[in-house]
Structure formats: structure tokens, C-alpha cells
PDB file of C-alpha atoms in Angstrom:
ATOM      1  CA  GLY A  19      74.658  71.181  92.908  1.00 83.00           C
ATOM      2  CA  ASN A  20      77.863  71.945  91.175  1.00 92.00           C
ATOM      3  CA  ALA A  21      77.890  69.276  88.421  1.00 95.00           C
ATOM      4  CA  THR A  22      77.267  70.421  84.873  1.00 95.00           C
ATOM      5  CA  LYS A  23      73.777  69.715  83.660  1.00 96.00           C
ATOM      6  CA  THR A  24      73.228  68.839  80.002  1.00 98.00           C
ATOM      7  CA  ILE A  25      70.271  68.879  77.694  1.00 98.00           C
ATOM      8  CA  GLY A  26      71.431  66.649  74.861  1.00 98.00           C
ATOM      9  CA  SER A  27      70.925  67.075  71.206  1.00 98.00           C
ATOM     10  CA  ALA A  28      67.748  64.902  71.319  1.00 98.00           C
ATOM     11  CA  GLY A  29      66.599  66.433  74.558  1.00 98.00           C
ATOM     12  CA  GLU A  30      63.894  69.067  75.228  1.00 97.00           C
ATOM     13  CA  LEU A  31      62.983  70.795  78.482  1.00 96.00           C
ATOM     14  CA  ILE A  32      59.838  72.864  78.515  1.00 95.00           C
ATOM     15  CA  LEU A  33      59.121  75.193  81.517  1.00 92.00           C
ATOM     16  CA  SER A  34      55.285  75.614  81.080  1.00 88.00           C
ATOM     17  CA  GLY A  35      54.142  76.801  84.456  1.00 81.00           C
ATOM     18  CA  THR A  36      53.745  80.338  85.862  1.00 83.00           C
ATOM     19  CA  ALA A  37      55.847  79.693  88.928  1.00 85.00           C
ATOM     20  CA  ALA A  38      59.429  81.041  88.829  1.00 89.00           C
ATOM     21  CA  SER A  39      62.277  78.709  87.928  1.00 91.00           C
ATOM     22  CA  THR A  40      65.860  79.165  89.028  1.00 94.00           C
ATOM     23  CA  PHE A  41      68.976  77.470  87.752  1.00 94.00           C
ATOM     24  CA  THR A  42      72.009  77.671  90.088  1.00 94.00           C
ATOM     25  CA  GLY A  43      75.134  75.752  90.741  1.00 91.00           C
ATOM     26  CA  GLY A  44      77.001  74.033  88.068  1.00 94.00           C
ATOM     27  CA  ALA A  45      77.024  75.113  84.415  1.00 97.00           C
ATOM     28  CA  LEU A  46      74.117  74.392  82.064  1.00 97.00           C
ATOM     29  CA  SER A  47      74.815  73.079  78.530  1.00 98.00           C
ATOM     30  CA  ASN A  48      72.004  73.105  76.099  1.00 98.00           C
ATOM     31  CA  GLN A  49      72.554  71.090  72.928  1.00 98.00           C
ATOM     32  CA  GLY A  50      68.867  70.403  72.268  1.00 98.00           C
ATOM     33  CA  LYS A  51      65.893  72.564  73.048  1.00 98.00           C
ATOM     34  CA  LEU A  52      65.163  74.643  76.223  1.00 98.00           C
ATOM     35  CA  THR A  53      61.788  76.466  76.146  1.00 97.00           C
ATOM     36  CA  HIS A  54      60.519  79.092  78.682  1.00 96.00           C
ATOM     37  CA  GLY A  55      56.746  79.312  78.399  1.00 92.00           C
ATOM     38  CA  SER A  56      55.655  81.997  80.968  1.00 92.00           C
ATOM     39  CA  GLY A  57      56.524  83.766  84.120  1.00 93.00           C
ATOM     40  CA  VAL A  58      60.144  84.241  84.970  1.00 96.00           C
ATOM     41  CA  THR A  59      63.047  81.811  84.560  1.00 96.00           C
ATOM     42  CA  ASP A  60      66.502  82.933  85.864  1.00 97.00           C
ATOM     43  CA  ILE A  61      69.689  81.016  84.738  1.00 97.00           C
ATOM     44  CA  GLN A  62      72.096  82.173  87.361  1.00 97.00           C
ATOM     45  CA  THR A  63      74.811  79.737  86.312  1.00 97.00           C
ATOM     46  CA  ALA A  64      76.939  79.757  83.175  1.00 97.00           C
ATOM     47  CA  LEU A  65      75.043  78.737  80.078  1.00 98.00           C
ATOM     48  CA  THR A  66      76.505  77.111  76.995  1.00 98.00           C
ATOM     49  CA  ASN A  67      73.890  76.966  74.115  1.00 98.00           C
ATOM     50  CA  THR A  68      74.538  75.131  70.879  1.00 98.00           C
ATOM     51  CA  GLY A  69      70.901  74.202  70.447  1.00 98.00           C
ATOM     52  CA  THR A  70      67.855  76.320  70.610  1.00 98.00           C
ATOM     53  CA  VAL A  71      66.630  78.412  73.506  1.00 98.00           C
ATOM     54  CA  THR A  72      63.115  79.792  73.164  1.00 98.00           C
ATOM     55  CA  ALA A  73      61.282  82.380  75.391  1.00 97.00           C
ATOM     56  CA  SER A  74      57.722  82.370  73.967  1.00 96.00           C
ATOM     57  CA  ALA A  75      56.315  84.593  76.794  1.00 95.00           C
ATOM     58  CA  GLY A  76      57.448  86.089  80.091  1.00 95.00           C
ATOM     59  CA  THR A  77      61.072  86.843  80.941  1.00 97.00           C
ATOM     60  CA  LEU A  78      64.081  84.444  80.611  1.00 97.00           C
ATOM     61  CA  LYS A  79      67.112  85.717  82.389  1.00 97.00           C
ATOM     62  CA  PHE A  80      70.752  84.880  81.474  1.00 98.00           C
ATOM     63  CA  SER A  81      72.397  86.038  84.859  1.00 97.00           C
ATOM     64  CA  GLY A  82      75.302  83.798  84.989  1.00 97.00           C
ATOM     65  CA  GLY A  83      77.135  84.634  81.761  1.00 98.00           C
ATOM     66  CA  GLY A  84      78.125  82.057  79.123  1.00 98.00           C
ATOM     67  CA  SER A  85      77.783  81.750  75.322  1.00 98.00           C
ATOM     68  CA  SER A  86      75.563  80.887  72.585  1.00 98.00           C
ATOM     69  CA  ALA A  87      76.412  79.622  69.152  1.00 98.00           C
ATOM     70  CA  GLY A  88      72.884  78.271  68.604  1.00 98.00           C
ATOM     71  CA  THR A  89      69.560  80.045  68.289  1.00 98.00           C
ATOM     72  CA  VAL A  90      67.883  82.182  70.797  1.00 98.00           C
ATOM     73  CA  SER A  91      64.174  82.801  69.874  1.00 98.00           C
ATOM     74  CA  VAL A  92      62.213  85.464  71.578  1.00 98.00           C
ATOM     75  CA  GLY A  93      58.406  85.623  70.999  1.00 97.00           C
ATOM     76  CA  THR A  94      56.321  88.754  70.616  1.00 97.00           C
ATOM     77  CA  GLY A  95      55.912  90.387  74.051  1.00 96.00           C
ATOM     78  CA  ALA A  96      58.560  88.129  75.481  1.00 97.00           C
ATOM     79  CA  LYS A  97      62.076  89.093  76.822  1.00 97.00           C
ATOM     80  CA  VAL A  98      65.496  87.570  77.230  1.00 98.00           C
ATOM     81  CA  GLN A  99      67.450  89.526  79.672  1.00 98.00           C
ATOM     82  CA  VAL A 100      71.224  89.361  79.943  1.00 98.00           C
ATOM     83  CA  GLY A 101      72.283  90.803  83.343  1.00 96.00           C
ATOM     84  CA  GLY A 102      74.405  89.985  86.356  1.00 93.00           C
ATOM     85  CA  THR A 103      78.189  90.731  86.442  1.00 95.00           C
ATOM     86  CA  THR A 104      79.516  87.989  84.076  1.00 96.00           C
ATOM     87  CA  ASN A 105      79.893  88.501  80.302  1.00 98.00           C
ATOM     88  CA  PHE A 106      77.863  86.752  77.745  1.00 98.00           C
ATOM     89  CA  THR A 107      78.936  86.078  74.032  1.00 98.00           C
ATOM     90  CA  PHE A 108      76.786  85.244  71.006  1.00 98.00           C
ATOM     91  CA  ASP A 109      79.209  83.683  68.525  1.00 98.00           C
ATOM     92  CA  SER A 110      77.900  83.001  65.052  1.00 98.00           C
ATOM     93  CA  ALA A 111      74.421  82.826  66.649  1.00 98.00           C
ATOM     94  CA  THR A 112      70.887  83.626  65.569  1.00 98.00           C
ATOM     95  CA  LEU A 113      68.551  86.013  67.396  1.00 98.00           C
ATOM     96  CA  ALA A 114      65.179  85.134  66.146  1.00 98.00           C
ATOM     97  CA  GLY A 115      61.653  86.462  66.827  1.00 97.00           C
ATOM     98  CA  ALA A 116      59.888  89.724  67.319  1.00 97.00           C
ATOM     99  CA  GLY A 117      60.596  89.956  71.102  1.00 98.00           C
ATOM    100  CA  GLU A 118      63.420  91.663  72.943  1.00 98.00           C
ATOM    101  CA  LEU A 119      66.900  91.039  74.048  1.00 98.00           C
ATOM    102  CA  GLU A 120      67.535  93.344  77.024  1.00 98.00           C
ATOM    103  CA  LEU A 121      71.174  93.973  78.138  1.00 98.00           C
ATOM    104  CA  THR A 122      71.082  95.264  81.777  1.00 98.00           C
ATOM    105  CA  GLY A 123      74.529  94.289  83.131  1.00 96.00           C
ATOM    106  CA  ALA A 124      78.129  93.258  82.296  1.00 96.00           C
ATOM    107  CA  LYS A 125      79.157  93.098  78.660  1.00 98.00           C
ATOM    108  CA  THR A 126      77.385  91.249  75.808  1.00 98.00           C
ATOM    109  CA  THR A 127      79.362  90.583  72.677  1.00 98.00           C
ATOM    110  CA  LEU A 128      77.890  89.854  69.234  1.00 98.00           C
ATOM    111  CA  LYS A 129      80.544  88.074  67.402  1.00 98.00           C
ATOM    112  CA  ASN A 130      81.376  86.704  63.904  1.00 97.00           C
ATOM    113  CA  SER A 131      78.237  86.092  61.658  1.00 92.00           C
ATOM    114  CA  THR A 132      75.539  86.648  64.379  1.00 97.00           C
ATOM    115  CA  THR A 133      72.340  87.823  62.803  1.00 98.00           C
ATOM    116  CA  GLY A 134      68.745  88.454  64.024  1.00 97.00           C
ATOM    117  CA  SER A 135      65.442  90.149  63.912  1.00 97.00           C
ATOM    118  CA  THR A 136      64.973  90.540  67.739  1.00 98.00           C
ATOM    119  CA  LYS A 137      65.002  93.965  69.225  1.00 98.00           C
ATOM    120  CA  VAL A 138      68.283  94.471  71.120  1.00 98.00           C
ATOM    121  CA  ASN A 139      67.826  96.898  73.879  1.00 98.00           C
ATOM    122  CA  VAL A 140      71.117  98.274  75.603  1.00 98.00           C
ATOM    123  CA  ASN A 141      69.731  99.374  79.017  1.00 97.00           C
ATOM    124  CA  GLY A 142      72.517  99.528  81.498  1.00 96.00           C
ATOM    125  CA  GLY A 143      74.811  96.805  80.068  1.00 97.00           C
ATOM    126  CA  ASP A 144      77.577  97.207  77.486  1.00 98.00           C
ATOM    127  CA  LEU A 145      77.408  95.817  73.936  1.00 98.00           C
ATOM    128  CA  GLU A 146      80.372  94.976  71.773  1.00 98.00           C
ATOM    129  CA  PHE A 147      80.457  94.083  68.180  1.00 98.00           C
ATOM    130  CA  ASP A 148      83.409  91.798  67.449  1.00 98.00           C
ATOM    131  CA  THR A 149      85.088  90.701  64.232  1.00 97.00           C
ATOM    132  CA  SER A 150      82.389  91.054  61.663  1.00 95.00           C
ATOM    133  CA  THR A 151      79.087  93.012  61.208  1.00 97.00           C
ATOM    134  CA  PHE A 152      76.079  92.024  63.201  1.00 98.00           C
ATOM    135  CA  THR A 153      73.098  92.189  60.804  1.00 98.00           C
ATOM    136  CA  SER A 154      69.515  92.597  61.958  1.00 98.00           C
ATOM    137  CA  THR A 155      66.163  93.571  60.542  1.00 97.00           C
ATOM    138  CA  GLY A 156      65.145  94.547  63.988  1.00 97.00           C
ATOM    139  CA  THR A 157      65.616  97.653  66.220  1.00 98.00           C
ATOM    140  CA  LEU A 158      68.810  98.513  68.097  1.00 98.00           C
ATOM    141  CA  ALA A 159      67.745 100.570  71.174  1.00 98.00           C
ATOM    142  CA  VAL A 160      70.330 102.388  73.249  1.00 98.00           C
ATOM    143  CA  ALA A 161      69.099 103.744  76.518  1.00 97.00           C
ATOM    144  CA  SER A 162      72.188 103.655  78.736  1.00 96.00           C
ATOM    145  CA  GLY A 163      75.510 101.875  78.520  1.00 94.00           C
ATOM    146  CA  ASN A 164      78.192 101.810  75.888  1.00 97.00           C
ATOM    147  CA  LEU A 165      78.457 100.334  72.364  1.00 98.00           C
ATOM    148  CA  THR A 166      82.008  99.394  71.349  1.00 98.00           C
ATOM    149  CA  SER A 167      83.817  97.569  68.612  1.00 98.00           C
ATOM    150  CA  ALA A 168      86.656  95.047  68.510  1.00 98.00           C
ATOM    151  CA  ASN A 169      88.476  93.614  65.411  1.00 97.00           C
ATOM    152  CA  ASN A 170      86.481  95.855  63.082  1.00 96.00           C
ATOM    153  CA  GLY A 171      83.146  94.685  64.424  1.00 98.00           C
ATOM    154  CA  ALA A 172      80.072  96.727  63.439  1.00 98.00           C
ATOM    155  CA  ALA A 173      76.385  96.679  63.200  1.00 98.00           C
ATOM    156  CA  SER A 174      73.660  96.977  60.445  1.00 98.00           C
ATOM    157  CA  VAL A 175      70.157  97.151  61.809  1.00 98.00           C
ATOM    158  CA  GLY A 176      66.753  98.054  60.558  1.00 97.00           C
ATOM    159  CA  ALA A 177      66.317 100.936  62.936  1.00 97.00           C
ATOM    160  CA  LEU A 178      68.037 102.794  65.861  1.00 97.00           C
ATOM    161  CA  ASP A 179      66.260 104.069  68.783  1.00 97.00           C
ATOM    162  CA  PHE A 180      68.795 106.236  70.720  1.00 97.00           C
ATOM    163  CA  THR A 181      67.691 107.616  74.078  1.00 97.00           C
ATOM    164  CA  GLY A 182      70.948 107.747  75.995  1.00 97.00           C
ATOM    165  CA  GLY A 183      74.298 106.247  76.318  1.00 96.00           C
ATOM    166  CA  LYS A 184      77.238 106.205  74.060  1.00 97.00           C
ATOM    167  CA  ILE A 185      78.001 104.789  70.575  1.00 98.00           C
ATOM    168  CA  ASP A 186      81.625 104.031  70.150  1.00 98.00           C
ATOM    169  CA  ALA A 187      81.236 101.598  67.180  1.00 98.00           C
ATOM    170  CA  LYS A 188      80.178 101.767  63.567  1.00 98.00           C
ATOM    171  CA  VAL A 189      76.381 101.445  63.289  1.00 98.00           C
ATOM    172  CA  THR A 190      74.332 101.550  59.997  1.00 98.00           C
ATOM    173  CA  ALA A 191      70.622 102.040  60.523  1.00 97.00           C
ATOM    174  CA  GLY A 192      67.739 102.252  58.074  1.00 95.00           C
ATOM    175  CA  SER A 193      66.264 104.927  60.265  1.00 95.00           C
ATOM    176  CA  ALA A 194      66.832 106.518  63.665  1.00 95.00           C
ATOM    177  CA  ALA A 195      64.871 108.121  66.364  1.00 94.00           C
ATOM    178  CA  LEU A 196      66.837 110.231  69.022  1.00 94.00           C
ATOM    179  CA  THR A 197      64.452 111.079  71.714  1.00 94.00           C
ATOM    180  CA  GLY A 198      64.334 111.696  75.578  1.00 93.00           C
ATOM    181  CA  ASN A 199      66.129 114.265  77.689  1.00 95.00           C
ATOM    182  CA  ALA A 200      69.375 112.401  78.250  1.00 95.00           C
ATOM    183  CA  THR A 201      72.482 113.355  76.338  1.00 94.00           C
ATOM    184  CA  LYS A 202      73.338 111.030  73.432  1.00 96.00           C
ATOM    185  CA  THR A 203      76.952 110.557  72.526  1.00 97.00           C
ATOM    186  CA  ILE A 204      78.731 109.391  69.480  1.00 97.00           C
ATOM    187  CA  GLY A 205      82.266 108.689  70.679  1.00 98.00           C
ATOM    188  CA  SER A 206      85.541 109.330  68.971  1.00 98.00           C
ATOM    189  CA  ALA A 207      85.556 105.781  67.562  1.00 97.00           C
ATOM    190  CA  GLY A 208      81.896 105.829  66.791  1.00 98.00           C
ATOM    191  CA  GLU A 209      80.206 106.262  63.406  1.00 98.00           C
ATOM    192  CA  LEU A 210      76.435 106.465  62.773  1.00 97.00           C
ATOM    193  CA  ILE A 211      75.316 105.977  59.120  1.00 97.00           C
ATOM    194  CA  LEU A 212      71.653 106.516  58.265  1.00 95.00           C
ATOM    195  CA  SER A 213      71.259 104.584  55.113  1.00 93.00           C
ATOM    196  CA  GLY A 214      67.568 104.130  54.548  1.00 84.00           C
ATOM    197  CA  THR A 215      64.855 106.212  52.927  1.00 85.00           C
ATOM    198  CA  ALA A 216      62.668 106.378  55.981  1.00 84.00           C
ATOM    199  CA  ALA A 217      62.640 109.712  58.016  1.00 87.00           C
ATOM    200  CA  SER A 218      64.979 110.031  60.989  1.00 90.00           C
ATOM    201  CA  THR A 219      64.051 112.456  63.831  1.00 91.00           C
ATOM    202  CA  PHE A 220      66.431 113.947  66.461  1.00 93.00           C
ATOM    203  CA  THR A 221      64.618 115.535  69.410  1.00 92.00           C
ATOM    204  CA  GLY A 222      65.030 115.797  73.233  1.00 88.00           C
ATOM    205  CA  GLY A 223      68.372 115.938  74.961  1.00 91.00           C
ATOM    206  CA  ALA A 224      71.700 117.132  73.324  1.00 94.00           C
ATOM    207  CA  LEU A 225      73.555 115.057  70.823  1.00 95.00           C
ATOM    208  CA  SER A 226      77.316 115.127  71.215  1.00 97.00           C
ATOM    209  CA  ASN A 227      79.135 113.894  68.118  1.00 97.00           C
ATOM    210  CA  GLN A 228      82.835 113.244  68.707  1.00 98.00           C
ATOM    211  CA  GLY A 229      83.157 110.668  65.832  1.00 98.00           C
ATOM    212  CA  LYS A 230      81.232 110.503  62.543  1.00 98.00           C
ATOM    213  CA  LEU A 231      77.588 111.202  61.658  1.00 96.00           C
TER     214      LEU A 231
END
């Protein structure tokens, strides 16, 4: 149906089975707790999260765009996948856990004081840092797609895994590994700062630096 569905601040929806779950139709507003336990759940409608969304195992897909000002927690071995053709924004949000946030389509924006520990994997989608520095102890992986900046946005991450695509934003990384046969590009607006004491290795395909390294 086209009506908005709301999980209230005292509400909790736990998807515990292995069967696939699909959300379509009207928007979904999560003010409480939405937990994905296993298998695949695909939210194909617009999601507004001001509470906590948890993927403890399996894959949770955000395919319909939307925004999160709350917490998205991704457990070890689990994945939250942002895809489709509609943009998604994390605004003053928290990306928690040791799992993976994979960006496969449209544009994802990390805005204001968004922080995290989750691995962010740019794999076909685009990623924009907006207004302030996205700070993460985890890994930023760039396989394909573009990293851009708006309003002086930037990123400071524990490690960078750069196997393809283009960085057109300021990224500070404790260490970096550039591997794979694809060309990696630091665009004219890009800046890669290697700030840590850990060793960084550049191998594989060519590196094109049009900005600052």
C-alpha cells in the first residue's frame, strides 16, 4: 500500500527468518528499532531512520533512497547495501559495527557529524562528503564510482583500500593499499593524505594524480 508505515519510538520490528522480506509502496519511518537477522531484506521504498537499524547477519538493502539521522549498526559478516536509483543521506548519523556498508548505486551522502567504524565500500555508486569531516576508525574501500565533496566536506578513516574509481575529495587515511589492475584516479579536486605510521603499498594498475598526494 501507499500509506506511510511507522515504527514508533517504543516500537521494535525483528526480522528473524531466513525467507526474503520486501518493503514496497509508501514510505517507511523508523523511530524505534528495526533489526534484520538473516537472509535478505530489501527496503524498496523511501526510508527515514531516526532510531536504530541493525543488520546482525545477511544483507539489508536500502533500494528506495531516504535518510538516516540515527544509528545503522552492521554486524561482523553482515552487509547493508545502498543501491537503486534514488539517493540516500546519512546526516549526523552513526555507522556502527564491524560489517560493511556497500554503495552500489545512485549517490550516498555522509553529512555533518556522521561517524562510524563500519567498512564503507564504494562499489558502483557515488559517495559525497558534505559540510564536515566524516570520521571513521574503519576502512574506506573504493572499487568503482566517484568520491566527491560539497561544502568543504572530507573524510578521515583508519585505512583506504583503493582498487579503482576516482577520489575527488579530501581523504585522510592512516594507511592505504592500492591494488588491482584498474586505474586509480585522484581528481583535480582530490587530496589523499597518508597520516599514519603504518606502511602503505601501491601496486597493480596505474595511479593518476591530478590533485594532491
